[in-house]
Structure formats: structure tokens, C-alpha cells
Amino acid sequence: MNGTVDGYSNMHNEPKQNGVCKGEDRAASEKLSHIEDAYATILRGLGEDVGREGLLRTPLRAAKAMQFLTKGYKETTQDVLNDAIFDENHEEIVIVKDIEMFSLCEHHLVPFFGRVHIAYLPNKKVVGLSKLARIVEIYSRRLQVQERLTKQIAEAISEALEPAGVAVVIEASHMCMLMRGVQKMNASTITSVMLGKFQDDADTRREFLSLTKSQ
């Protein structure tokens, strides 16, 4: 015995570059390579020649794009909020509407996109308004269904701020309906989650829906 657990000493002595272990860089590179290989397999399965000029770097580009589109898996609400929650004696509705949202449907891996409307009733705490959009970004940059996305946004805000109420409405168009399947070009989907006073008080809920209604 040399007083160290196997691998522990090596892990902590791993050379670092810009504060990041080379081992972490290597792991990230391997993940990217696996995704790249998977896209090359898909292209071959479609009957394409991955060696032709136009497709030479397509698997790599697609792999990097997929990592960006799902970067929300590596982010948390705590990371985003940091020191952006403030004590404030404000008890009226705070609304941020028309937050642009892009996500990937987990059933077909095709996009759905639209707008998110968020409201909360402060309970001695408020948050920097841009942080609400960042919370939308965290959960939308994952493989999703719209119903779950709506609920996750609402619950994240409720957990972070402990407000008297939270309301979230998402209006979105789904490419799985527009480009395939029923191919209904004008179809849109609206989902909502009401928590706290927005759920219990009809007047509060009505005020939110009125203020976010498209003009």
C-alpha cells in the first residue's frame, strides 16, 4: 500500500490546460467522435456516400450541432441564477412574454419552436429578468416534449424563488406535424402550467392570460 487509492493520485495530478483536465478534454473528444460515427452510419443507411465532397465533414458538423442543441443537459438552474436573486418588497405580477424557444422533439429528433410566456408573484424575492429566459434555454436545449418542458420551467422558477405563484404558457409549432405525418402547416400547440395562486385564484390567472394574449 502506498497510501493512495488506485487512480486517485493520477486523477488529481492530471495535467491541466486553462483549468480543465486533459482527461476531461479527451472524454469530450471521444463523445464527439462517437456521435460523428453515428451520423456517418445514418448517412450510409440512407444510401449516401459519406466520402463525397459535400458530405466529407457533415457527420462532424452534425455532431457538433447536436451537442449544441442539447447543451441544457450540462446546465442547471443554480448555475444560471448565481447571485441574480434579490430581496425586494414587490407583490404584483411579474411577466416576461414572447421568449423565443427552440427545442428537439424526443420522438423524432426534429425541432419544435415557439414562444414562452412566464409570470410569477414575488414573495419577497425577485430575479433578474434575463434569467427567466436563461431557464427556458436550459430546459429547451434538451430532448423534450412540450408538456414536460412547460412543467420543468414552472417548477424550476418555483423552487428557486419560492413565489406565491408561477404561470408558464408555451405556444409552439412542431416540425413533426408540419413536415411529416399529418403535414398540417398551420397547426400549433399550446400548453400551460399554473402553480400556487395562479392555480387557486381565477382572477390572478385571468389577469396573466389577458396580459399575455396575442394582440
Coordinates of C-alpha atoms in Angstrom, one line a residue:
M1 CA 0.0 0.0 0.0
N2 CA 1.3 3.4 -0.9
G3 CA -1.4 5.3 0.9
T4 CA -3.4 6.2 -2.2
V5 CA -6.4 4.7 -3.8
D6 CA -5.8 3.4 -7.3
G7 CA -6.4 6.2 -9.8
Y8 CA -7.0 8.9 -7.2
S9 CA -3.4 10.2 -7.3
N10 CA -3.3 10.1 -11.0
M11 CA -6.6 11.9 -11.4
H12 CA -5.6 14.8 -9.2
N13 CA -2.2 15.0 -10.8
E14 CA -3.7 15.1 -14.3
P15 CA -2.2 17.9 -16.3
K16 CA -4.5 20.9 -16.7
Q17 CA -4.8 23.3 -19.6
N18 CA -6.8 26.5 -19.0
G19 CA -8.1 25.0 -15.8
V20 CA -9.5 21.9 -17.5
C21 CA -8.1 18.4 -17.1
K22 CA -6.7 16.9 -20.3
G23 CA -8.7 13.8 -19.3
E24 CA -11.9 15.8 -19.5
D25 CA -10.9 17.1 -22.9
R26 CA -10.2 13.5 -24.0
A27 CA -13.5 12.3 -22.8
A28 CA -15.3 15.2 -24.6
S29 CA -13.4 14.4 -27.7
E30 CA -14.4 10.7 -27.5
K31 CA -18.1 11.6 -27.1
L32 CA -18.0 13.9 -30.1
S33 CA -16.3 11.1 -32.1
H34 CA -19.0 8.6 -31.2
I35 CA -21.7 11.0 -32.3
E36 CA -19.8 11.7 -35.5
D37 CA -19.6 8.0 -36.3
A38 CA -23.3 7.6 -35.6
Y39 CA -24.2 10.3 -38.1
A40 CA -21.9 8.7 -40.7
T41 CA -23.7 5.4 -40.2
I42 CA -27.1 7.1 -40.6
L43 CA -25.9 8.7 -43.9
R44 CA -24.7 5.4 -45.2
G45 CA -28.0 3.9 -44.2
L46 CA -29.8 6.5 -46.3
G47 CA -27.7 5.4 -49.3
E48 CA -25.4 8.3 -49.3
D49 CA -21.6 8.3 -50.0
V50 CA -20.0 9.9 -46.9
G51 CA -16.8 10.2 -49.0
R52 CA -18.2 12.6 -51.5
E53 CA -17.1 16.2 -51.2
G54 CA -20.3 17.7 -49.9
L55 CA -20.6 15.2 -47.0
L56 CA -16.9 14.9 -46.0
R57 CA -17.4 16.9 -42.8
T58 CA -21.2 16.6 -42.4
P59 CA -21.0 13.9 -39.7
L60 CA -18.7 16.2 -37.6
R61 CA -20.8 19.3 -38.2
A62 CA -24.0 17.4 -37.3
A63 CA -22.4 16.0 -34.2
K64 CA -21.3 19.5 -33.0
A65 CA -24.8 20.9 -33.8
M66 CA -26.5 18.1 -31.8
Q67 CA -24.2 18.8 -28.8
F68 CA -25.2 22.5 -29.0
L69 CA -28.9 21.7 -29.4
T70 CA -28.7 19.5 -26.2
K71 CA -26.3 21.6 -24.2
G72 CA -29.0 22.0 -21.5
Y73 CA -28.1 18.7 -20.1
K74 CA -24.8 20.2 -18.8
E75 CA -26.5 23.3 -17.2
T76 CA -28.6 23.8 -14.0
T77 CA -30.8 26.5 -12.7
Q78 CA -28.3 27.1 -9.9
D79 CA -25.6 27.7 -12.5
V80 CA -27.7 30.3 -14.3
L81 CA -29.1 32.2 -11.4
N82 CA -25.9 32.7 -9.4
D83 CA -26.4 35.9 -7.5
A84 CA -29.3 37.2 -9.5
I85 CA -32.0 36.7 -6.8
F86 CA -32.7 39.9 -4.8
D87 CA -34.7 40.7 -1.8
E88 CA -37.5 43.1 -2.9
N89 CA -40.8 44.0 -1.3
H90 CA -42.8 43.6 -4.6
E91 CA -46.0 41.6 -4.6
E92 CA -47.5 42.3 -8.0
I93 CA -47.3 40.0 -11.1
V94 CA -44.0 40.0 -13.0
I95 CA -44.4 38.9 -16.6
V96 CA -41.8 38.2 -19.3
K97 CA -43.6 37.2 -22.5
D98 CA -42.6 36.2 -26.0
I99 CA -39.4 34.4 -25.0
E100 CA -38.2 32.6 -28.2
M101 CA -37.8 28.9 -27.7
F102 CA -36.2 26.2 -29.8
S103 CA -36.1 22.5 -28.8
L104 CA -36.0 19.0 -30.2
C105 CA -38.9 16.6 -30.1
E106 CA -37.6 13.4 -28.4
H107 CA -39.9 11.2 -30.5
H108 CA -38.5 12.2 -33.9
L109 CA -35.5 14.4 -33.1
V110 CA -36.9 17.2 -35.2
P111 CA -37.4 20.8 -34.0
F112 CA -40.3 22.4 -32.3
F113 CA -40.2 26.1 -31.7
G114 CA -42.3 29.0 -30.5
R115 CA -42.8 31.4 -27.6
V116 CA -42.8 31.1 -23.8
H117 CA -44.7 33.4 -21.5
I118 CA -43.7 33.4 -17.8
A119 CA -45.3 35.1 -14.8
Y120 CA -44.6 34.9 -11.1
L121 CA -45.9 36.5 -8.0
P122 CA -42.9 37.5 -5.8
N123 CA -42.8 36.5 -2.2
K124 CA -40.1 39.0 -1.0
K125 CA -37.7 37.8 -3.8
V126 CA -37.3 38.8 -7.4
V127 CA -34.9 37.6 -10.1
G128 CA -33.1 39.3 -12.9
L129 CA -35.5 39.2 -15.8
S130 CA -33.0 37.8 -18.3
K131 CA -32.6 34.8 -16.0
L132 CA -36.1 33.7 -16.8
A133 CA -35.1 33.4 -20.5
R134 CA -32.0 31.5 -19.4
I135 CA -34.1 29.0 -17.5
V136 CA -36.1 28.5 -20.7
E137 CA -32.9 27.9 -22.6
I138 CA -31.6 25.2 -20.1
Y139 CA -34.7 23.0 -20.4
S140 CA -35.4 23.6 -24.1
R141 CA -31.9 22.6 -25.1
R142 CA -32.7 19.0 -24.2
L143 CA -34.7 16.3 -25.9
Q144 CA -38.2 17.3 -24.9
V145 CA -41.9 17.0 -25.2
Q146 CA -43.7 20.4 -24.9
E147 CA -45.8 19.3 -21.9
R148 CA -42.8 18.3 -19.8
L149 CA -40.8 21.4 -20.9
T150 CA -43.7 23.7 -19.6
K151 CA -43.7 21.9 -16.3
Q152 CA -40.0 21.9 -15.8
I153 CA -39.7 25.7 -16.4
A154 CA -42.5 26.4 -13.9
E155 CA -41.1 24.1 -11.3
A156 CA -37.6 25.5 -11.6
I157 CA -38.8 29.0 -11.1
S158 CA -41.0 27.9 -8.2
E159 CA -38.1 26.1 -6.5
A160 CA -35.6 28.9 -7.0
L161 CA -37.8 31.9 -5.9
E162 CA -40.4 30.3 -3.7
P163 CA -43.0 32.8 -5.0
A164 CA -46.7 32.9 -4.3
G165 CA -47.4 31.6 -7.7
V166 CA -45.9 30.8 -11.1
A167 CA -47.5 30.6 -14.6
V168 CA -46.0 29.3 -17.8
V169 CA -47.6 29.1 -21.2
I170 CA -45.8 27.8 -24.3
E171 CA -47.1 28.2 -27.9
A172 CA -45.2 26.1 -30.4
S173 CA -45.1 24.7 -33.8
H174 CA -43.8 21.1 -34.2
M175 CA -42.0 20.1 -37.4
C176 CA -43.0 16.5 -36.8
M177 CA -46.6 17.7 -37.7
L178 CA -45.6 20.2 -40.3
M179 CA -43.0 18.2 -42.4
R180 CA -44.2 14.6 -41.8
G181 CA -47.2 12.7 -40.6
V182 CA -50.4 14.8 -41.0
Q183 CA -48.5 17.7 -42.5
K184 CA -50.8 20.4 -41.1
M185 CA -48.9 23.7 -41.8
N186 CA -50.9 26.0 -39.5
A187 CA -51.2 23.7 -36.5
S188 CA -49.8 25.0 -33.2
T189 CA -49.7 23.5 -29.7
I190 CA -50.4 25.5 -26.5
T191 CA -49.5 24.1 -23.1
S192 CA -49.8 25.7 -19.7
V193 CA -48.8 25.1 -16.1
M194 CA -50.2 27.1 -13.2
L195 CA -48.8 26.9 -9.7
G196 CA -49.8 28.5 -6.4
K197 CA -52.1 31.5 -6.7
F198 CA -52.3 31.2 -10.5
Q199 CA -53.9 27.8 -10.0
D200 CA -56.0 28.7 -7.0
D201 CA -57.2 32.2 -7.9
A202 CA -59.2 32.6 -11.1
D203 CA -58.8 36.4 -11.2
T204 CA -55.0 36.1 -11.0
R205 CA -55.0 33.5 -13.7
R206 CA -57.3 35.6 -15.8
E207 CA -55.0 38.7 -15.5
F208 CA -52.0 36.7 -16.6
L209 CA -53.7 35.2 -19.6
S210 CA -55.1 38.6 -20.6
L211 CA -51.7 40.3 -20.4
T212 CA -50.0 37.6 -22.5
K213 CA -52.8 37.3 -25.1
S214 CA -51.5 38.0 -28.6
Q215 CA -52.5 41.4 -29.9

